[in-house]
Short mmCIF file of C-alpha atoms in Angstrom, two decimals:
data_model
loop_
_atom_site.label_atom_id
_atom_site.label_comp_id
_atom_site.label_asym_id
_atom_site.label_seq_id
_atom_site.Cartn_x
_atom_site.Cartn_y
_atom_site.Cartn_z
CA MET B 11 -30.47 -245.02 27.06
CA LEU B 12 -30.96 -246.11 30.52
CA THR B 13 -27.71 -248.03 30.40
CA ALA B 14 -25.85 -245.05 29.20
CA SER B 15 -27.56 -242.64 31.75
CA ILE B 16 -26.79 -245.17 34.80
CA THR B 17 -23.30 -245.52 33.29
CA LEU B 18 -23.05 -241.75 33.50
CA PHE B 19 -24.05 -242.07 37.14
CA LEU B 20 -21.44 -244.89 37.98
CA ILE B 21 -18.53 -242.54 36.47
CA VAL B 22 -19.77 -239.74 38.91
CA ALA B 23 -19.99 -242.38 41.63
CA GLY B 24 -16.26 -243.63 40.45
CA ALA B 25 -15.11 -240.18 40.62
CA LEU B 26 -16.25 -239.74 44.00
CA VAL B 27 -14.58 -242.66 45.25
CA THR B 28 -11.22 -241.01 43.64
CA SER B 29 -11.85 -237.69 45.02
CA ASN B 30 -12.42 -238.71 48.62
CA ASP B 31 -9.49 -240.79 48.35
CA ALA B 32 -11.84 -243.86 49.30
CA GLY B 33 -10.20 -246.19 46.65
CA LEU B 34 -9.02 -248.76 49.53
CA SER B 35 -11.63 -248.24 51.96
CA VAL B 36 -12.93 -251.63 51.17
CA PRO B 37 -9.50 -253.78 51.10
CA ASP B 38 -10.87 -256.87 48.98
CA TRP B 39 -12.18 -257.49 45.82
CA PRO B 40 -14.57 -259.28 44.69
CA THR B 41 -15.80 -259.94 48.39
CA THR B 42 -16.50 -256.98 50.65
CA PHE B 43 -15.18 -257.12 53.83
CA GLY B 44 -15.22 -261.05 53.29
CA SER B 45 -18.93 -261.29 51.94
CA ILE B 46 -20.60 -261.36 48.73
CA TYR B 47 -24.00 -260.25 49.58
CA LYS B 48 -23.78 -258.45 53.21
CA MET B 49 -24.19 -254.79 53.16
CA PRO B 50 -21.61 -253.23 55.17
CA HIS B 51 -21.75 -249.97 57.41
CA MET B 52 -21.94 -247.24 54.91
CA VAL B 53 -20.01 -244.90 56.49
CA GLY B 54 -16.94 -242.85 55.50
CA GLY B 55 -15.03 -244.13 52.44
CA VAL B 56 -16.98 -247.24 52.54
CA ARG B 57 -20.08 -245.54 51.24
CA TYR B 58 -18.39 -244.37 48.18
CA GLU B 59 -16.44 -247.34 47.35
CA HIS B 60 -19.32 -250.03 48.23
CA GLY B 61 -21.79 -247.51 46.47
CA HIS B 62 -19.58 -247.62 43.46
CA ARG B 63 -19.47 -251.22 43.27
CA MET B 64 -23.22 -251.45 43.71
CA VAL B 65 -24.11 -249.28 40.65
CA ALA B 66 -21.11 -251.00 38.83
CA GLU B 67 -23.22 -254.42 39.35
CA PHE B 68 -26.23 -252.89 38.20
CA VAL B 69 -24.60 -251.58 35.10
CA GLY B 70 -22.98 -255.13 34.53
CA LEU B 71 -26.60 -256.45 34.79
CA LEU B 72 -28.12 -254.19 32.24
CA THR B 73 -25.26 -254.77 30.11
CA ILE B 74 -26.07 -258.49 30.16
CA VAL B 75 -29.54 -257.84 29.21
CA LEU B 76 -28.50 -255.24 26.55
CA ALA B 77 -26.29 -257.72 25.07
CA VAL B 78 -28.83 -260.46 25.25
CA TRP B 79 -31.48 -258.57 23.65
CA THR B 80 -29.44 -257.12 21.02
CA TRP B 81 -28.13 -260.65 19.91
CA ARG B 82 -31.78 -261.93 19.93
CA ARG B 83 -33.54 -259.03 18.40
CA GLU B 84 -31.06 -257.13 16.25
CA ARG B 85 -30.95 -257.89 12.46
CA ARG B 86 -27.76 -255.61 12.13
CA ARG B 87 -24.98 -257.94 12.66
CA TRP B 88 -22.65 -255.04 13.30
CA MET B 89 -25.09 -254.24 16.12
CA ARG B 90 -25.26 -257.53 17.51
CA ILE B 91 -21.21 -257.10 17.82
CA LEU B 92 -21.34 -253.96 19.46
CA GLY B 93 -23.69 -255.65 22.08
CA VAL B 94 -21.02 -258.02 22.73
CA ALA B 95 -18.31 -255.68 22.71
CA ALA B 96 -20.30 -253.68 25.47
CA LEU B 97 -20.43 -256.66 27.39
CA GLY B 98 -16.73 -257.51 27.04
CA THR B 99 -15.82 -253.55 27.99
CA VAL B 100 -17.83 -253.99 31.05
CA ILE B 101 -16.15 -257.19 32.13
CA THR B 102 -12.78 -255.51 31.61
CA GLN B 103 -13.72 -252.68 33.28
CA GLY B 104 -15.06 -254.83 36.43
CA ILE B 105 -11.67 -256.74 36.31
CA LEU B 106 -9.79 -253.51 36.03
CA GLY B 107 -11.72 -252.37 39.18
CA GLY B 108 -10.52 -255.37 41.07
CA LEU B 109 -6.85 -255.61 40.13
CA THR B 110 -6.78 -251.67 41.11
CA VAL B 111 -7.99 -252.79 44.47
CA ILE B 112 -5.67 -255.63 44.91
CA PHE B 113 -2.62 -253.78 43.93
CA PHE B 114 -3.24 -250.75 45.89
CA LEU B 115 -4.30 -248.73 43.21
CA PRO B 116 -1.41 -248.40 40.84
CA ALA B 117 -1.70 -245.58 38.57
CA PRO B 118 -1.56 -247.21 35.36
CA ILE B 119 -4.27 -249.79 36.32
CA SER B 120 -6.37 -246.75 37.72
CA SER B 121 -5.81 -244.66 34.74
CA ALA B 122 -6.76 -247.65 32.56
CA HIS B 123 -9.83 -248.07 34.80
CA ALA B 124 -11.02 -244.44 34.27
CA ALA B 125 -10.14 -245.12 30.31
CA VAL B 126 -12.34 -247.93 29.83
CA ALA B 127 -15.09 -246.47 32.06
CA GLN B 128 -15.50 -243.62 29.44
CA THR B 129 -15.19 -246.16 26.69
CA PHE B 130 -18.00 -247.83 28.02
CA PHE B 131 -20.06 -244.92 28.40
CA CYS B 132 -19.24 -243.94 24.77
CA ILE B 133 -20.30 -247.59 23.66
CA ALA B 134 -23.61 -247.21 25.81
CA VAL B 135 -24.34 -243.89 24.12
CA CYS B 136 -23.67 -245.26 20.57
CA ILE B 137 -26.27 -248.19 21.05
CA ALA B 138 -28.63 -245.73 22.38
CA MET B 139 -28.38 -243.63 19.37
CA PHE B 140 -27.97 -246.75 16.63
CA THR B 141 -31.03 -247.98 18.22
CA GLY B 142 -32.95 -244.56 17.97
CA LYS B 143 -35.99 -244.28 15.67
CA SER B 144 -34.76 -241.24 13.47
CA PHE B 145 -31.13 -243.48 12.95
CA VAL B 146 -32.79 -246.68 12.13
CA GLU B 147 -35.79 -245.33 9.92
CA GLU B 148 -35.05 -242.00 8.46
CA ALA B 149 -32.75 -241.83 5.23
CA PRO B 150 -30.00 -239.27 5.98
CA PRO B 151 -29.38 -236.46 3.93
CA VAL B 152 -26.04 -236.74 2.69
CA GLU B 153 -23.88 -233.80 1.68
CA PHE B 154 -19.96 -234.51 0.49
CA ASP B 155 -17.12 -232.57 2.23
CA GLN B 156 -14.86 -231.24 -0.34
CA ARG B 157 -12.38 -229.31 2.12
CA LYS B 158 -9.11 -230.98 3.38
CA PRO B 159 -8.67 -232.13 6.07
CA SER B 160 -12.33 -233.49 5.97
CA LEU B 161 -14.70 -232.66 8.77
CA PHE B 162 -14.62 -236.47 9.57
CA THR B 163 -10.84 -236.34 9.89
CA LEU B 164 -11.14 -233.76 12.22
CA THR B 165 -13.87 -235.47 14.50
CA LEU B 166 -11.40 -238.34 14.60
CA LEU B 167 -8.49 -235.99 15.61
CA SER B 168 -10.77 -234.70 18.34
CA ILE B 169 -11.54 -237.99 19.92
CA PHE B 170 -7.97 -239.01 19.61
CA VAL B 171 -6.71 -235.66 21.46
CA LEU B 172 -9.77 -236.07 23.81
CA TYR B 173 -8.47 -239.86 24.75
CA VAL B 174 -4.99 -238.74 25.29
CA GLN B 175 -6.26 -235.75 27.55
CA LEU B 176 -8.32 -238.50 29.47
CA ILE B 177 -5.20 -240.60 30.09
CA LEU B 178 -3.33 -237.62 30.93
CA GLY B 179 -5.72 -236.37 33.74
CA ALA B 180 -6.15 -240.28 34.98
CA MET B 181 -2.51 -240.45 35.38
CA PHE B 182 -2.43 -237.28 37.29
CA ARG B 183 -5.21 -237.81 39.15
CA HIS B 184 -3.78 -241.41 40.16
CA LYS B 185 -0.81 -239.71 41.11
CA GLY B 186 1.24 -241.50 38.30
CA MET B 187 1.92 -238.09 36.50
CA SER B 188 2.43 -234.23 37.08
CA TRP B 189 -0.52 -232.25 36.34
CA TRP B 190 1.44 -229.66 33.78
CA PRO B 191 1.06 -232.38 30.48
CA HIS B 192 -2.82 -232.64 31.31
CA VAL B 193 -2.97 -228.64 31.25
CA VAL B 194 -0.65 -228.19 28.47
CA ASN B 195 -2.72 -230.65 26.51
CA ALA B 196 -6.20 -229.04 27.29
CA VAL B 197 -4.71 -226.07 24.90
CA VAL B 198 -4.43 -228.50 22.21
CA VAL B 199 -8.03 -230.25 22.74
CA ALA B 200 -9.69 -226.80 23.19
CA PHE B 201 -8.25 -225.64 19.56
CA ILE B 202 -8.75 -229.36 18.13
CA LEU B 203 -12.29 -229.14 19.29
CA SER B 204 -12.96 -225.60 18.50
CA TRP B 205 -11.53 -226.05 14.82
CA THR B 206 -13.86 -229.23 14.20
CA ALA B 207 -17.00 -228.03 16.08
CA LEU B 208 -17.03 -224.74 14.20
CA ARG B 209 -16.21 -226.41 10.81
CA ALA B 210 -19.19 -228.16 11.74
CA VAL B 211 -21.51 -225.53 12.70
CA THR B 212 -20.41 -222.95 9.86
CA ARG B 213 -20.22 -225.39 7.07
CA PHE B 214 -22.89 -227.99 7.85
CA GLY B 215 -25.05 -226.11 10.34
CA HIS B 216 -28.07 -226.75 8.22
CA ILE B 217 -28.01 -230.35 8.82
CA ALA B 218 -29.49 -230.60 12.63
CA GLU B 219 -27.69 -233.96 13.01
CA VAL B 220 -24.50 -232.58 12.85
CA ARG B 221 -25.26 -229.17 14.36
CA LYS B 222 -26.62 -230.47 17.70
CA PRO B 223 -23.88 -232.44 18.49
CA ALA B 224 -21.29 -229.72 17.23
CA LEU B 225 -22.90 -227.01 19.60
CA GLY B 226 -23.02 -229.68 22.11
CA VAL B 227 -19.20 -229.87 21.83
CA ILE B 228 -18.47 -226.42 22.21
CA GLY B 229 -21.01 -225.63 24.97
CA LEU B 230 -19.20 -228.70 27.01
CA MET B 231 -15.81 -228.04 25.88
CA ILE B 232 -16.22 -224.56 27.75
CA GLY B 233 -17.84 -225.85 30.49
CA GLN B 234 -14.98 -228.31 30.89
CA LEU B 235 -12.35 -225.59 30.54
CA PHE B 236 -13.94 -223.84 33.54
CA LEU B 237 -14.14 -227.12 35.70
CA GLY B 238 -10.68 -227.84 35.08
CA PHE B 239 -9.41 -224.37 36.05
CA MET B 240 -11.80 -224.73 39.23
CA ALA B 241 -9.87 -228.25 39.90
CA PHE B 242 -6.56 -226.82 39.89
CA LEU B 243 -7.48 -224.08 42.03
CA THR B 244 -8.95 -226.08 44.65
CA ARG B 245 -7.06 -229.19 44.48
CA VAL B 246 -3.28 -228.29 43.10
CA ALA B 247 -3.31 -224.37 44.03
CA TRP B 248 -5.38 -224.23 47.47
CA GLY B 249 -5.69 -227.67 48.63
CA LYS B 250 -1.99 -228.80 49.17
CA GLU B 251 -2.20 -228.19 53.20
CA ALA B 252 -6.02 -229.81 53.15
CA ALA B 253 -6.04 -232.64 55.89
CA GLN B 254 -8.70 -234.25 54.03
CA PRO B 255 -10.54 -234.16 50.76
CA GLU B 256 -12.82 -230.97 51.20
CA LEU B 257 -16.15 -230.13 49.51
CA PRO B 258 -14.93 -227.34 46.52
CA MET B 259 -12.06 -230.20 45.50
CA VAL B 260 -14.64 -233.11 45.67
CA ALA B 261 -17.27 -231.12 43.64
CA SER B 262 -14.89 -229.57 40.92
CA THR B 263 -12.95 -232.66 40.26
CA VAL B 264 -16.26 -235.00 40.21
CA ALA B 265 -17.82 -232.41 37.71
CA HIS B 266 -14.89 -232.26 35.48
CA VAL B 267 -14.92 -235.94 34.87
CA ALA B 268 -18.51 -236.05 34.53
CA VAL B 269 -18.62 -233.36 31.91
CA GLY B 270 -15.26 -235.03 30.58
CA SER B 271 -17.09 -237.89 29.91
CA LEU B 272 -20.02 -236.32 28.26
CA LEU B 273 -17.69 -234.05 26.07
CA LEU B 274 -16.00 -237.38 24.81
CA ALA B 275 -19.29 -238.86 23.82
CA THR B 276 -20.88 -235.96 22.37
CA THR B 277 -17.83 -235.89 20.05
CA VAL B 278 -17.91 -239.67 19.34
CA VAL B 279 -21.73 -238.84 18.34
CA LEU B 280 -20.33 -235.81 16.15
CA ALA B 281 -18.03 -238.13 14.38
CA ILE B 282 -20.65 -240.67 13.79
CA GLN B 283 -23.23 -238.01 12.47
CA VAL B 284 -20.68 -236.53 10.01
CA TRP B 285 -19.69 -239.89 8.99
CA ARG B 286 -23.34 -240.63 7.77
CA HIS B 287 -24.37 -237.12 6.87
CA VAL B 288 -21.32 -235.35 5.33
CA PRO B 289 -18.76 -237.86 3.87
CA ALA B 290 -15.66 -236.97 2.61
CA ALA B 291 -15.60 -236.60 -1.19
CA VAL B 292 -13.00 -238.99 -2.47
CA GLU B 293 -11.14 -237.82 -5.84
CA GLU B 294 -10.52 -240.63 -8.05
CA ARG B 295 -7.94 -240.51 -10.57
CA VAL B 296 -8.46 -242.05 -13.78
CA ARG B 297 -6.03 -242.30 -16.42
CA THR B 298 -6.16 -240.85 -19.36
CA GLY B 299 -6.13 -244.18 -21.33
CA GLU B 300 -8.44 -245.84 -19.14
CA ARG B 301 -10.89 -242.80 -19.61
CA SER B 302 -11.00 -243.06 -23.05
CA LEU B 303 -11.36 -246.81 -22.77
CA ALA B 304 -14.17 -246.11 -20.45
CA THR B 305 -15.92 -243.74 -22.78
CA MET T 6 -11.42 -263.77 15.96
CA GLN T 7 -11.02 -267.20 15.94
CA ARG T 8 -12.22 -269.34 18.75
CA SER T 9 -8.66 -270.35 20.05
CA LYS T 10 -7.77 -266.96 20.36
CA TRP T 11 -10.73 -265.82 22.41
CA VAL T 12 -9.71 -269.08 24.50
CA LEU T 13 -6.33 -267.60 24.91
CA LEU T 14 -7.63 -264.12 25.65
CA PHE T 15 -10.02 -265.30 28.46
CA LEU T 16 -6.87 -267.68 29.56
CA ALA T 17 -4.77 -264.25 30.00
CA ILE T 18 -7.18 -262.55 31.85
CA LEU T 19 -7.72 -265.35 34.24
CA GLY T 20 -3.85 -265.79 35.02
CA LEU T 21 -3.91 -261.99 35.74
CA VAL T 22 -6.79 -262.36 38.32
CA LEU T 23 -4.61 -265.52 39.88
CA LEU T 24 -1.29 -263.54 39.96
CA ALA T 25 -3.47 -260.79 41.55
CA ALA T 26 -4.89 -263.06 43.99
CA CYS T 27 -1.49 -264.87 44.52
CA ASN T 28 0.39 -261.19 45.13
CA LYS T 29 -2.00 -260.30 47.92
CA LYS T 30 -1.38 -263.48 49.68
CA GLU T 31 2.12 -263.15 49.50
CA SER T 32 2.18 -259.69 50.59
CA THR T 33 0.10 -260.51 53.38
CA GLU T 34 2.56 -263.36 54.79
CA GLU T 35 5.52 -261.50 54.50
CA ALA T 36 3.59 -258.45 56.39
CA THR T 37 2.79 -260.86 59.39
CA THR T 38 6.00 -263.32 59.41
CA PRO T 39 9.03 -261.72 60.98
CA ALA T 40 11.37 -261.39 58.08
CA THR T 41 14.26 -263.28 59.29
CA GLY T 42 15.78 -263.48 55.66
CA SER T 43 18.53 -265.96 54.24
CA LYS T 44 21.49 -264.17 56.57
CA PRO T 45 21.57 -265.32 59.88
CA ALA T 46 20.92 -262.76 62.19
CA MET T 47 24.27 -260.81 63.63
CA ALA T 48 24.96 -261.22 67.36
CA ALA T 49 24.10 -257.58 68.95
CA THR T 50 27.17 -255.86 69.89
CA PRO T 51 27.06 -255.13 73.91
CA ILE T 52 27.02 -251.34 75.26
CA ASP T 53 28.53 -250.89 78.55
CA PRO T 54 26.00 -249.19 80.66
CA ALA T 55 28.94 -247.66 82.98
CA THR T 56 30.19 -245.47 79.73
CA ALA T 57 26.55 -245.00 78.12
CA ALA T 58 25.86 -241.58 77.49
CA SER T 59 22.82 -239.44 76.28
CA ILE T 60 21.88 -236.86 73.78
CA SER T 61 18.83 -234.69 74.62
CA GLY T 62 17.26 -231.27 73.25
CA THR T 63 14.35 -229.16 72.03
CA VAL T 64 13.10 -228.92 68.78
CA LYS T 65 11.86 -225.25 68.18
CA PHE T 66 9.55 -223.78 65.47
CA ASP T 67 11.04 -220.67 63.97
CA GLY T 68 8.19 -217.89 63.46
CA ALA T 69 4.53 -217.74 64.42
CA ALA T 70 2.85 -220.91 64.93
CA PRO T 71 0.85 -221.88 61.67
CA LYS T 72 -3.13 -221.65 62.28
CA ALA T 73 -4.56 -225.26 63.20
CA ILE T 74 -6.05 -227.07 60.23
CA LYS T 75 -9.58 -227.99 60.71
CA ILE T 76 -11.07 -231.72 60.36
CA ASP T 77 -14.55 -232.53 59.22
CA MET T 78 -15.28 -236.00 60.82
CA SER T 79 -18.92 -235.34 60.16
CA GLN T 80 -18.97 -238.62 57.46
CA ASP T 81 -18.88 -241.40 60.33
CA PRO T 82 -21.15 -240.65 63.45
CA ALA T 83 -19.10 -242.77 65.32
CA CYS T 84 -16.13 -240.38 65.01
CA LYS T 85 -15.83 -237.87 67.96
CA GLY T 86 -12.02 -237.03 68.32
CA ALA T 87 -10.43 -233.54 68.35
CA ASN T 88 -11.09 -231.93 65.15
CA GLU T 89 -7.85 -230.46 64.31
CA ALA T 90 -4.96 -231.90 62.22
CA GLU T 91 -1.71 -232.77 63.67
CA ALA T 92 0.58 -232.15 60.55
CA VAL T 93 2.34 -229.48 62.36
CA VAL T 94 1.81 -228.96 66.24
CA VAL T 95 3.77 -226.27 68.11
CA ASN T 96 3.34 -225.55 72.00
CA GLY T 97 4.88 -222.11 72.91
CA GLY T 98 7.59 -222.35 70.05
CA ASN T 99 8.16 -225.82 70.48
CA LEU T 100 7.59 -228.51 67.78
CA GLN T 101 5.91 -231.88 68.58
CA ASN T 102 6.13 -234.99 66.05
CA VAL T 103 9.75 -234.46 64.97
CA PHE T 104 11.23 -237.66 64.73
CA VAL T 105 15.05 -237.87 66.30
CA TYR T 106 17.35 -240.80 65.53
CA VAL T 107 20.95 -241.61 65.33
CA LYS T 108 21.57 -241.81 61.18
CA ASP T 109 25.05 -242.35 61.55
CA GLY T 110 28.32 -242.88 63.63
CA LEU T 111 27.31 -246.38 64.57
CA GLY T 112 29.22 -248.49 62.44
CA ASP T 113 28.89 -252.00 62.17
CA ARG T 114 27.33 -252.39 65.34
CA ALA T 115 24.10 -254.76 65.63
CA PHE T 116 21.13 -254.48 68.05
CA ASP T 117 18.93 -257.07 69.38
CA THR T 118 15.29 -256.66 68.08
CA PRO T 119 13.16 -255.52 70.87
CA ALA T 120 10.95 -258.14 72.31
CA THR T 121 8.23 -255.75 72.98
CA ALA T 122 5.72 -254.70 70.82
CA ALA T 123 5.37 -250.86 69.43
CA THR T 124 1.81 -249.91 69.25
CA ILE T 125 -0.54 -248.06 67.52
CA ASP T 126 -4.08 -247.27 68.70
CA GLN T 127 -7.01 -245.66 66.89
CA SER T 128 -9.04 -243.79 69.10
CA GLY T 129 -11.30 -240.74 68.26
CA CYS T 130 -10.80 -241.64 64.83
CA ARG T 131 -7.19 -240.76 65.01
CA TYR T 132 -4.05 -242.54 65.33
CA HIS T 133 -2.32 -242.49 68.57
CA PRO T 134 0.93 -241.66 68.34
CA HIS T 135 0.96 -239.36 65.62
CA VAL T 136 4.60 -240.25 64.94
CA LEU T 137 6.19 -243.59 65.65
CA GLY T 138 9.42 -244.96 66.02
CA LEU T 139 10.39 -248.99 65.95
CA GLN T 140 13.20 -251.32 64.98
CA VAL T 141 13.11 -253.31 61.91
CA ASN T 142 11.48 -256.59 62.32
CA GLN T 143 10.06 -255.28 65.79
CA ASN T 144 6.45 -256.16 66.21
CA LEU T 145 3.75 -253.42 65.73
CA GLU T 146 0.34 -253.88 67.69
CA ILE T 147 -2.11 -251.84 66.04
CA LYS T 148 -5.54 -251.73 67.94
CA ASN T 149 -8.89 -250.30 67.31
CA SER T 150 -10.71 -248.40 70.23
CA ASP T 151 -13.39 -246.78 68.40
CA PRO T 152 -16.88 -247.76 67.68
CA THR T 153 -16.27 -247.88 64.11
CA THR T 154 -14.26 -249.97 61.38
CA HIS T 155 -11.02 -248.52 60.11
CA ASN T 156 -8.41 -250.12 57.43
CA ILE T 157 -5.32 -249.55 58.06
CA HIS T 158 -3.07 -248.69 54.93
CA PRO T 159 0.64 -247.92 55.19
CA THR T 160 1.88 -246.96 51.62
CA PRO T 161 6.02 -247.13 51.85
CA ALA T 162 8.78 -246.70 49.91
CA ASN T 163 11.02 -249.25 50.97
CA ASN T 164 8.60 -252.21 52.45
CA ARG T 165 5.68 -254.25 51.38
CA GLU T 166 2.46 -252.39 51.32
CA TRP T 167 -0.55 -253.61 53.08
CA ASN T 168 -3.87 -252.74 53.64
CA GLU T 169 -6.32 -254.46 56.34
CA SER T 170 -9.78 -253.41 58.04
CA GLN T 171 -10.13 -253.61 61.68
CA PRO T 172 -13.98 -253.78 63.10
CA PRO T 173 -14.71 -252.51 66.55
CA GLN T 174 -13.36 -254.97 69.21
CA ALA T 175 -11.27 -256.86 66.57
CA ALA T 176 -8.09 -258.38 67.84
CA ALA T 177 -4.74 -256.61 67.52
CA ILE T 178 -3.23 -256.56 64.27
CA SER T 179 0.38 -257.69 64.37
CA LYS T 180 2.86 -256.62 61.71
CA ASN T 181 6.40 -255.71 61.19
CA PHE T 182 8.65 -253.67 59.03
CA ALA T 183 11.63 -255.54 57.08
CA ARG T 184 13.65 -252.77 55.90
CA GLU T 185 14.61 -249.37 57.13
CA GLU T 186 12.31 -246.15 56.44
CA ILE T 187 11.93 -243.10 57.64
CA MET T 188 8.62 -241.25 57.83
CA LEU T 189 6.45 -244.01 56.15
CA PRO T 190 3.07 -242.97 55.76
CA VAL T 191 -0.08 -244.88 57.13
CA LYS T 192 -3.67 -243.89 56.47
CA CYS T 193 -7.33 -244.98 56.73
CA ASN T 194 -8.92 -244.96 53.55
CA GLN T 195 -12.35 -245.12 55.18
CA HIS T 196 -11.53 -241.81 57.24
CA PRO T 197 -9.26 -239.49 54.92
CA TRP T 198 -8.15 -237.26 57.63
CA MET T 199 -6.60 -240.32 59.61
CA LYS T 200 -2.90 -239.98 58.81
CA MET T 201 0.56 -240.55 60.79
CA TYR T 202 3.98 -241.65 60.11
CA VAL T 203 6.02 -244.60 61.07
CA ASN T 204 9.68 -244.67 61.38
CA VAL T 205 11.49 -248.07 60.93
CA VAL T 206 15.19 -247.50 61.97
CA LYS T 207 18.05 -250.24 62.71
CA ASN T 208 19.09 -249.02 66.18
CA PRO T 209 17.38 -248.29 69.34
CA PHE T 210 18.42 -244.74 69.60
CA TYR T 211 15.41 -242.63 68.36
CA ALA T 212 12.58 -240.55 69.93
CA VAL T 213 9.72 -238.24 68.90
CA THR T 214 9.44 -235.06 70.44
CA ASP T 215 6.49 -234.59 72.95
CA LYS T 216 4.15 -231.55 73.25
CA ASP T 217 7.32 -229.49 74.70
CA GLY T 218 9.51 -230.23 71.72
CA LYS T 219 11.71 -232.28 73.84
CA TYR T 220 13.40 -235.72 73.06
CA GLU T 221 16.58 -237.60 74.74
CA LEU T 222 18.39 -240.82 73.21
CA LYS T 223 19.97 -242.68 75.96
CA GLY T 224 22.20 -245.48 76.44
CA LEU T 225 24.72 -244.46 73.60
CA PRO T 226 28.43 -245.64 73.22
CA PRO T 227 30.97 -243.08 73.14
CA GLY T 228 31.31 -241.85 69.57
CA THR T 229 30.66 -238.96 66.85
CA TYR T 230 27.17 -239.58 65.49
CA THR T 231 24.67 -237.80 62.85
CA ILE T 232 21.57 -237.07 64.50
CA ALA T 233 18.70 -236.76 62.32
CA PHE T 234 15.58 -234.60 63.16
CA VAL T 235 12.77 -235.41 60.53
CA HIS T 236 9.19 -233.78 60.46
CA GLU T 237 6.52 -234.65 57.96
CA LYS T 238 6.06 -231.62 56.23
CA MET T 239 9.52 -229.80 56.95
CA GLY T 240 11.77 -232.62 56.28
CA GLU T 241 15.38 -233.48 57.64
CA GLN T 242 17.93 -231.72 59.43
CA THR T 243 21.28 -233.32 60.71
CA GLN T 244 23.46 -232.14 63.65
CA SER T 245 26.94 -233.95 64.33
CA VAL T 246 27.42 -234.66 68.11
CA THR T 247 30.22 -236.26 69.78
CA VAL T 248 29.96 -237.79 73.47
CA ALA T 249 32.32 -239.26 75.52
CA ALA T 250 31.53 -241.82 78.35
CA LYS T 251 28.87 -240.95 80.56
CA ASP T 252 28.49 -237.40 78.39
CA ALA T 253 24.94 -235.70 78.56
CA LYS T 254 25.08 -233.33 75.38
CA THR T 255 22.31 -230.92 74.46
CA ALA T 256 21.47 -230.44 70.71
CA ASP T 257 18.66 -228.44 70.17
CA ILE T 258 17.39 -227.47 66.45
CA SER T 259 14.83 -225.18 64.85
CA PHE T 260 12.80 -225.71 62.00
CA LYS T 261 10.76 -223.34 59.92
CA GLN T 262 8.05 -223.43 56.89
#
């Protein structure tokens, strides 16, 4: 839980770097102004970029502890693998962060850095959930989902469209693409997420583990649409002539990134809870002859 | 995954990092060493000073001067410069910071690279000048007169990109640009309001309009030239001007938003 919370803080710190156009205020990596340990003068863009690096180092350290602890203490093999995957993701993320500095913020690398950040956040949230008391100790109430597409399929579709939206948003933010694909896909995302969350609440609202993340998805989605609209107004419509990033632009875009991360993670949690509590009913067709044999 | 695949993955990542490091070194070398290229430099075609002509004029701004955009320098206490952006500077209807140069008409003439360096100074957390012209491969000296660290980051379309920090009182950074490029943006990522434009041209006939919107191109051989007027926000306009020996022609132009 600690790693997940600090990762969200790290995502906010990273969003502050991009929003303040401070990504290259420290021109070198992995050193900062030629030094591994010396603290630079934290003014201007340096406070955002070096601050982001410091929080990232702390998250890296926490992830090492988490991976080692999971490896040594966990009995579930897949959890041990997940711990190692978290460590691998955080290392990949660090390398992507370095590459984007070295190559002067190319849109594909910067966007990959943004996408892997949220992937890592989702992994950290999942680890927190999988090690939680209710997940480990309580037997889940199970109800089969008869409808097609199944709720689980819808949750997977939601994760997919959110990922596409994340990449489109990151590409726009890093000047690799126009704004309109992100805005057009927002309509698709809103439709799929509403469909998924409403199905979860209306059909399986009596299962708290499904209802809570589904309501979270609806709330976060509404907030995210509002923040996206504000970010569009402040940055695209009103901010074209701005001499520098202004507070409304920075606040709206950073909040949009943070709520976007929470929305993705909540959707992943919903997918896992649906998989656990509301598995899709599988129709097994048995040939007539075989049936008579079986009976 | 088998152990050999993990080793391959690790080597691939290591290779990427090394590639990045090598690329950085290469870009620094290109930026700091004059780009002589494989072709020998063509000898400069002499211009007879007795026949040299000039073109001068004023760049006007059509309509009411736009309201100055404020800059907030509060994020660095060492920054105590004027707090207005220089994107569109209009004084009494005259437009400052327009880059004027001979875009066409010089044929195959070659010109010596100037021995003197062009200079950019960072003072009051602003670039001086805001718009600069220099020739291909001419040295560019970048100074930092501020009591704070800056980073100088050109984002060219046609030259190599680089990004270097410069602490207070540090030695001047010496660079050059190997290819022609107009309105090449330069910025400081530490102070996001700091922006300027470098114009790299092949000939010495260029100027930047002063606060009265005036410019002068001197020492031109007789001929017909396309004169380009380029503004960072309002784009480019051109005029065709013919000068005879010793002519002093006037070419005025106006921009509007």
